[in-house]
């Protein structure tokens, strides 16, 4: 019953709060749930976490575009994550303490649920992909990997009169 | 232009060359391309939306809406796929087609690749055959493509290539770090490594500058226009003759036939969505293997109720691409130097001559892996998420090398393109239905190739290696698609003759990878170009003068 209740709550939040949400598709509550999950997939260390790097912006934006077709999967996934979280500690994922968030993520991962695989893929894309789509803010993941941004290689050497590498 | 001498469908590697050859000879030409004309300013360098990584869509078409295909898996289950799905087997929809965004490897097939049946026999259940033409027939046209389109490289260290009249017009790019690691290792193994020939300027050529060695190559348009495709060479030349008109965003729907059994033009959808007709004396189909077959099959008439050229149910059969296998090596030192295109060194020691195997393929190092490509390429046992995954990304992104290659597929008649009985595109025409797989012997060859790649990486100092030889459940054609309108002498088991002319209709030509009898153990672009020059020559020799000139 808790699951049904939370599903209803999320739906209401998703419908009624849309206009006041700072997101394009997600409700504030859904964005918090996604951030809780995303920051387990890519946690903060010396470099930003997924949500700190704009991954929620990335996914939210794509859900209005190419990932429109995954909306139902996300809705169902948020419900499922919150259900597991409530089983573990009585509150939704976004309100759960970090150790519980990790356990919930492990549970989702062990199920190899379609939602977990989808969300993992999208979170990684947002973090390691091109900054233009809202994630990888300031190319932070590329800098983390030691890649120049903006890339200087080639440009600095580029000289029509000499040929490459000369 | 009411009536043209020739209509060409598809402005890719082949269509662009045919347009240039015919318009230069004085024929009036209309070149149809379903996509737009992109420029270097459209490069974008978008890791998530290009022609190879398509998670946010194809950069260079087709768009996802309105152009589905149907694929049938090994269990016989059919599903509808979008152009950005891997299973779609997409190439591109734009002027230049694949040549705008390819990695630009520029391989000649080897003499044996044209005589596969003679060299190896035909494995039971396969449709392996000899081509009706040989390497020596194409050699002058390989040379023409190498010089007119522009290729850098150096064949001198490779003893396995066919006879050549001269070297390449441009030297190879200077070596990158992967070359420096792999080259001595290959020598120690007794192999013959050399620079991958590429349709890429290493020095200024054709009034354009050299490669700037950036990170974003295969799958992307070139920011500095240093990759050579039909869009920046032969198509501008064709337009400069004044005899060629390029119609972008125009999609050919059907080849029109007159009552005497000759083609008289094409019906097409123009850039405004209107159904129009372009009459012509000749029709050249250069739409890539899957769409060329579909256009013929969709061209039904009283004389050809099952599709043009399809009297013996041959159109669409023998679909092939390549079976890519290899190995991923992890090193205890940096292998990454951020110098593009990354792919630099190859060996052709394993294309032919292994007892018990029908051929093989070229092995080369892979193009630069962008961060997005490393997510699931970390060492076995790496956590798939969390601190461990993030740490592993930092640890390994700069310390891998991939060696792999296009294993020559052993074709089957059952790997094929047909028309789907139910699904239509946005214009109402039945879409391509793709089914079947290559012959299972292909997977044996591919696994041996993967092991050879692994050995090379181990010799180069890899501390750990993983094989990349998973077996696809259906034909893997994609950007290397070929074979659907087989060239041959017998109309009962081929679609076009050795001049790329339909057996059944003397003024319709199929000039692209469709005519490949087998697809070599190499990237096919240069062979498609050579065939385009070769077939254009044959076409012009048979041209008896225009019935109409605009």
PDB file of C-alpha atoms in Angstrom, chain A residues 40-45 47-49 58 62 66-69 102 105-106 109 112 116-117 120-121 124-130 132-133 142 144-149 151 153-155 157-166, chain B residues 44-49 55-57 64-65 82 84-85 173-174 201-204 208-216 223-224 226 336-340 371-372 375-376 383-387 389-391 393-395 397-398:
ATOM      1  CA  UNK A  40      25.504   7.006  -5.681  1.00  0.00           C
ATOM      2  CA  UNK A  41      26.392   6.105  -9.276  1.00  0.00           C
ATOM      3  CA  UNK A  42      28.965   8.913  -9.449  1.00  0.00           C
ATOM      4  CA  UNK A  43      29.707  10.163  -5.915  1.00  0.00           C
ATOM      5  CA  UNK A  44      31.662  13.231  -4.933  1.00  0.00           C
ATOM      6  CA  UNK A  45      35.357  12.779  -4.195  1.00  0.00           C
ATOM      7  CA  UNK A  47      35.798  15.905  -8.139  1.00  0.00           C
ATOM      8  CA  UNK A  48      32.081  16.745  -8.217  1.00  0.00           C
ATOM      9  CA  UNK A  49      29.312  14.211  -7.987  1.00  0.00           C
ATOM     10  CA  UNK A  58      21.046  16.693 -18.580  1.00  0.00           C
ATOM     11  CA  UNK A  62      16.606  14.871 -22.603  1.00  0.00           C
ATOM     12  CA  UNK A  66      15.271  12.167 -27.343  1.00  0.00           C
ATOM     13  CA  UNK A  67      14.458  10.437 -24.018  1.00  0.00           C
ATOM     14  CA  UNK A  68      10.789  11.264 -24.160  1.00  0.00           C
ATOM     15  CA  UNK A  69      10.272   7.551 -24.764  1.00  0.00           C
ATOM     16  CA  UNK A 102      23.784   3.056  -1.148  1.00  0.00           C
ATOM     17  CA  UNK A 105      21.168   1.520  -5.233  1.00  0.00           C
ATOM     18  CA  UNK A 106      22.797  -1.875  -4.659  1.00  0.00           C
ATOM     19  CA  UNK A 109      21.701  -2.858  -9.363  1.00  0.00           C
ATOM     20  CA  UNK A 112      19.628  -5.503 -12.955  1.00  0.00           C
ATOM     21  CA  UNK A 116      18.793   0.885 -13.142  1.00  0.00           C
ATOM     22  CA  UNK A 117      20.604   0.079 -16.394  1.00  0.00           C
ATOM     23  CA  UNK A 120      23.144   4.348 -14.988  1.00  0.00           C
ATOM     24  CA  UNK A 121      23.722   4.802 -18.705  1.00  0.00           C
ATOM     25  CA  UNK A 124      27.264   8.319 -17.124  1.00  0.00           C
ATOM     26  CA  UNK A 125      26.403  10.045 -20.412  1.00  0.00           C
ATOM     27  CA  UNK A 126      25.540  13.218 -18.590  1.00  0.00           C
ATOM     28  CA  UNK A 127      28.746  13.166 -16.575  1.00  0.00           C
ATOM     29  CA  UNK A 128      31.226  12.083 -19.247  1.00  0.00           C
ATOM     30  CA  UNK A 129      29.516  13.451 -22.376  1.00  0.00           C
ATOM     31  CA  UNK A 130      29.595  16.877 -23.978  1.00  0.00           C
ATOM     32  CA  UNK A 132      26.522  21.385 -24.217  1.00  0.00           C
ATOM     33  CA  UNK A 133      23.678  19.133 -23.100  1.00  0.00           C
ATOM     34  CA  UNK A 142      37.239  15.720 -18.869  1.00  0.00           C
ATOM     35  CA  UNK A 144      39.366  14.969 -14.132  1.00  0.00           C
ATOM     36  CA  UNK A 145      40.680  12.613 -16.810  1.00  0.00           C
ATOM     37  CA  UNK A 146      43.441  15.037 -17.732  1.00  0.00           C
ATOM     38  CA  UNK A 147      41.953  16.128 -21.041  1.00  0.00           C
ATOM     39  CA  UNK A 148      42.541  19.698 -22.078  1.00  0.00           C
ATOM     40  CA  UNK A 149      39.380  21.757 -22.342  1.00  0.00           C
ATOM     41  CA  UNK A 151      41.354  21.217 -26.480  1.00  0.00           C
ATOM     42  CA  UNK A 153      46.196  19.967 -29.199  1.00  0.00           C
ATOM     43  CA  UNK A 154      46.096  20.469 -32.923  1.00  0.00           C
ATOM     44  CA  UNK A 155      44.709  23.974 -32.792  1.00  0.00           C
ATOM     45  CA  UNK A 157      49.950  23.508 -34.017  1.00  0.00           C
ATOM     46  CA  UNK A 158      47.525  24.003 -36.826  1.00  0.00           C
ATOM     47  CA  UNK A 159      49.251  25.836 -39.597  1.00  0.00           C
ATOM     48  CA  UNK A 160      48.221  25.404 -43.218  1.00  0.00           C
ATOM     49  CA  UNK A 161      51.663  26.257 -44.490  1.00  0.00           C
ATOM     50  CA  UNK A 162      53.524  23.504 -42.631  1.00  0.00           C
ATOM     51  CA  UNK A 163      51.409  20.382 -42.419  1.00  0.00           C
ATOM     52  CA  UNK A 164      50.372  18.464 -39.362  1.00  0.00           C
ATOM     53  CA  UNK A 165      52.897  17.709 -36.680  1.00  0.00           C
ATOM     54  CA  UNK A 166      55.640  19.584 -38.433  1.00  0.00           C
TER      55      UNK A 166
ATOM     56  CA  UNK B  44      29.850  20.189 -33.505  1.00  0.00           C
ATOM     57  CA  UNK B  45      32.176  17.646 -31.828  1.00  0.00           C
ATOM     58  CA  UNK B  46      29.265  16.317 -29.830  1.00  0.00           C
ATOM     59  CA  UNK B  47      30.213  13.150 -27.948  1.00  0.00           C
ATOM     60  CA  UNK B  48      26.580  12.139 -27.545  1.00  0.00           C
ATOM     61  CA  UNK B  49      25.168  13.023 -30.936  1.00  0.00           C
ATOM     62  CA  UNK B  55      22.426   8.210 -27.847  1.00  0.00           C
ATOM     63  CA  UNK B  56      20.904  11.632 -28.585  1.00  0.00           C
ATOM     64  CA  UNK B  57      20.303  10.872 -32.266  1.00  0.00           C
ATOM     65  CA  UNK B  64      14.511   9.335 -35.967  1.00  0.00           C
ATOM     66  CA  UNK B  65      10.958  10.177 -36.909  1.00  0.00           C
ATOM     67  CA  UNK B  82      14.775   3.881 -35.354  1.00  0.00           C
ATOM     68  CA  UNK B  84      19.689   5.979 -34.239  1.00  0.00           C
ATOM     69  CA  UNK B  85      19.357   2.361 -33.013  1.00  0.00           C
ATOM     70  CA  UNK B 173      50.688  11.552 -40.467  1.00  0.00           C
ATOM     71  CA  UNK B 174      53.545  11.498 -37.938  1.00  0.00           C
ATOM     72  CA  UNK B 201      45.148  15.304 -45.808  1.00  0.00           C
ATOM     73  CA  UNK B 202      48.452  14.978 -43.970  1.00  0.00           C
ATOM     74  CA  UNK B 203      49.740  17.976 -45.928  1.00  0.00           C
ATOM     75  CA  UNK B 204      47.826  20.606 -47.905  1.00  0.00           C
ATOM     76  CA  UNK B 208      42.508  22.229 -48.282  1.00  0.00           C
ATOM     77  CA  UNK B 209      44.719  21.980 -45.217  1.00  0.00           C
ATOM     78  CA  UNK B 210      45.972  18.999 -43.238  1.00  0.00           C
ATOM     79  CA  UNK B 211      44.481  17.087 -40.331  1.00  0.00           C
ATOM     80  CA  UNK B 212      44.693  19.058 -37.076  1.00  0.00           C
ATOM     81  CA  UNK B 213      44.949  15.815 -35.082  1.00  0.00           C
ATOM     82  CA  UNK B 214      41.982  16.467 -32.856  1.00  0.00           C
ATOM     83  CA  UNK B 215      40.143  13.993 -30.660  1.00  0.00           C
ATOM     84  CA  UNK B 216      36.891  13.934 -32.651  1.00  0.00           C
ATOM     85  CA  UNK B 223      36.228  20.952 -38.421  1.00  0.00           C
ATOM     86  CA  UNK B 224      39.065  21.881 -40.775  1.00  0.00           C
ATOM     87  CA  UNK B 226      40.884  17.695 -43.871  1.00  0.00           C
ATOM     88  CA  UNK B 336      47.036   8.066 -24.600  1.00  0.00           C
ATOM     89  CA  UNK B 337      48.522  11.202 -26.106  1.00  0.00           C
ATOM     90  CA  UNK B 338      45.348  12.957 -27.293  1.00  0.00           C
ATOM     91  CA  UNK B 339      46.696  13.073 -30.842  1.00  0.00           C
ATOM     92  CA  UNK B 340      43.998  12.201 -33.318  1.00  0.00           C
ATOM     93  CA  UNK B 371      35.519   9.357 -22.154  1.00  0.00           C
ATOM     94  CA  UNK B 372      31.994   8.216 -22.966  1.00  0.00           C
ATOM     95  CA  UNK B 375      32.476   3.615 -19.251  1.00  0.00           C
ATOM     96  CA  UNK B 376      32.025  -0.083 -19.951  1.00  0.00           C
ATOM     97  CA  UNK B 383      32.611  -1.859 -10.018  1.00  0.00           C
ATOM     98  CA  UNK B 384      29.959  -0.682 -12.446  1.00  0.00           C
ATOM     99  CA  UNK B 385      29.131   2.376 -10.340  1.00  0.00           C
ATOM    100  CA  UNK B 386      30.204   4.294  -7.276  1.00  0.00           C
ATOM    101  CA  UNK B 387      33.636   5.419  -6.099  1.00  0.00           C
ATOM    102  CA  UNK B 389      34.022   3.089 -11.101  1.00  0.00           C
ATOM    103  CA  UNK B 390      34.946   6.764 -10.961  1.00  0.00           C
ATOM    104  CA  UNK B 391      38.410   5.922  -9.682  1.00  0.00           C
ATOM    105  CA  UNK B 393      37.897   5.886 -15.092  1.00  0.00           C
ATOM    106  CA  UNK B 394      40.753   8.066 -13.870  1.00  0.00           C
ATOM    107  CA  UNK B 395      43.129   5.145 -13.644  1.00  0.00           C
ATOM    108  CA  UNK B 397      41.259   6.163 -19.463  1.00  0.00           C
ATOM    109  CA  UNK B 398      44.793   6.964 -20.567  1.00  0.00           C
TER     110      UNK B 398
END
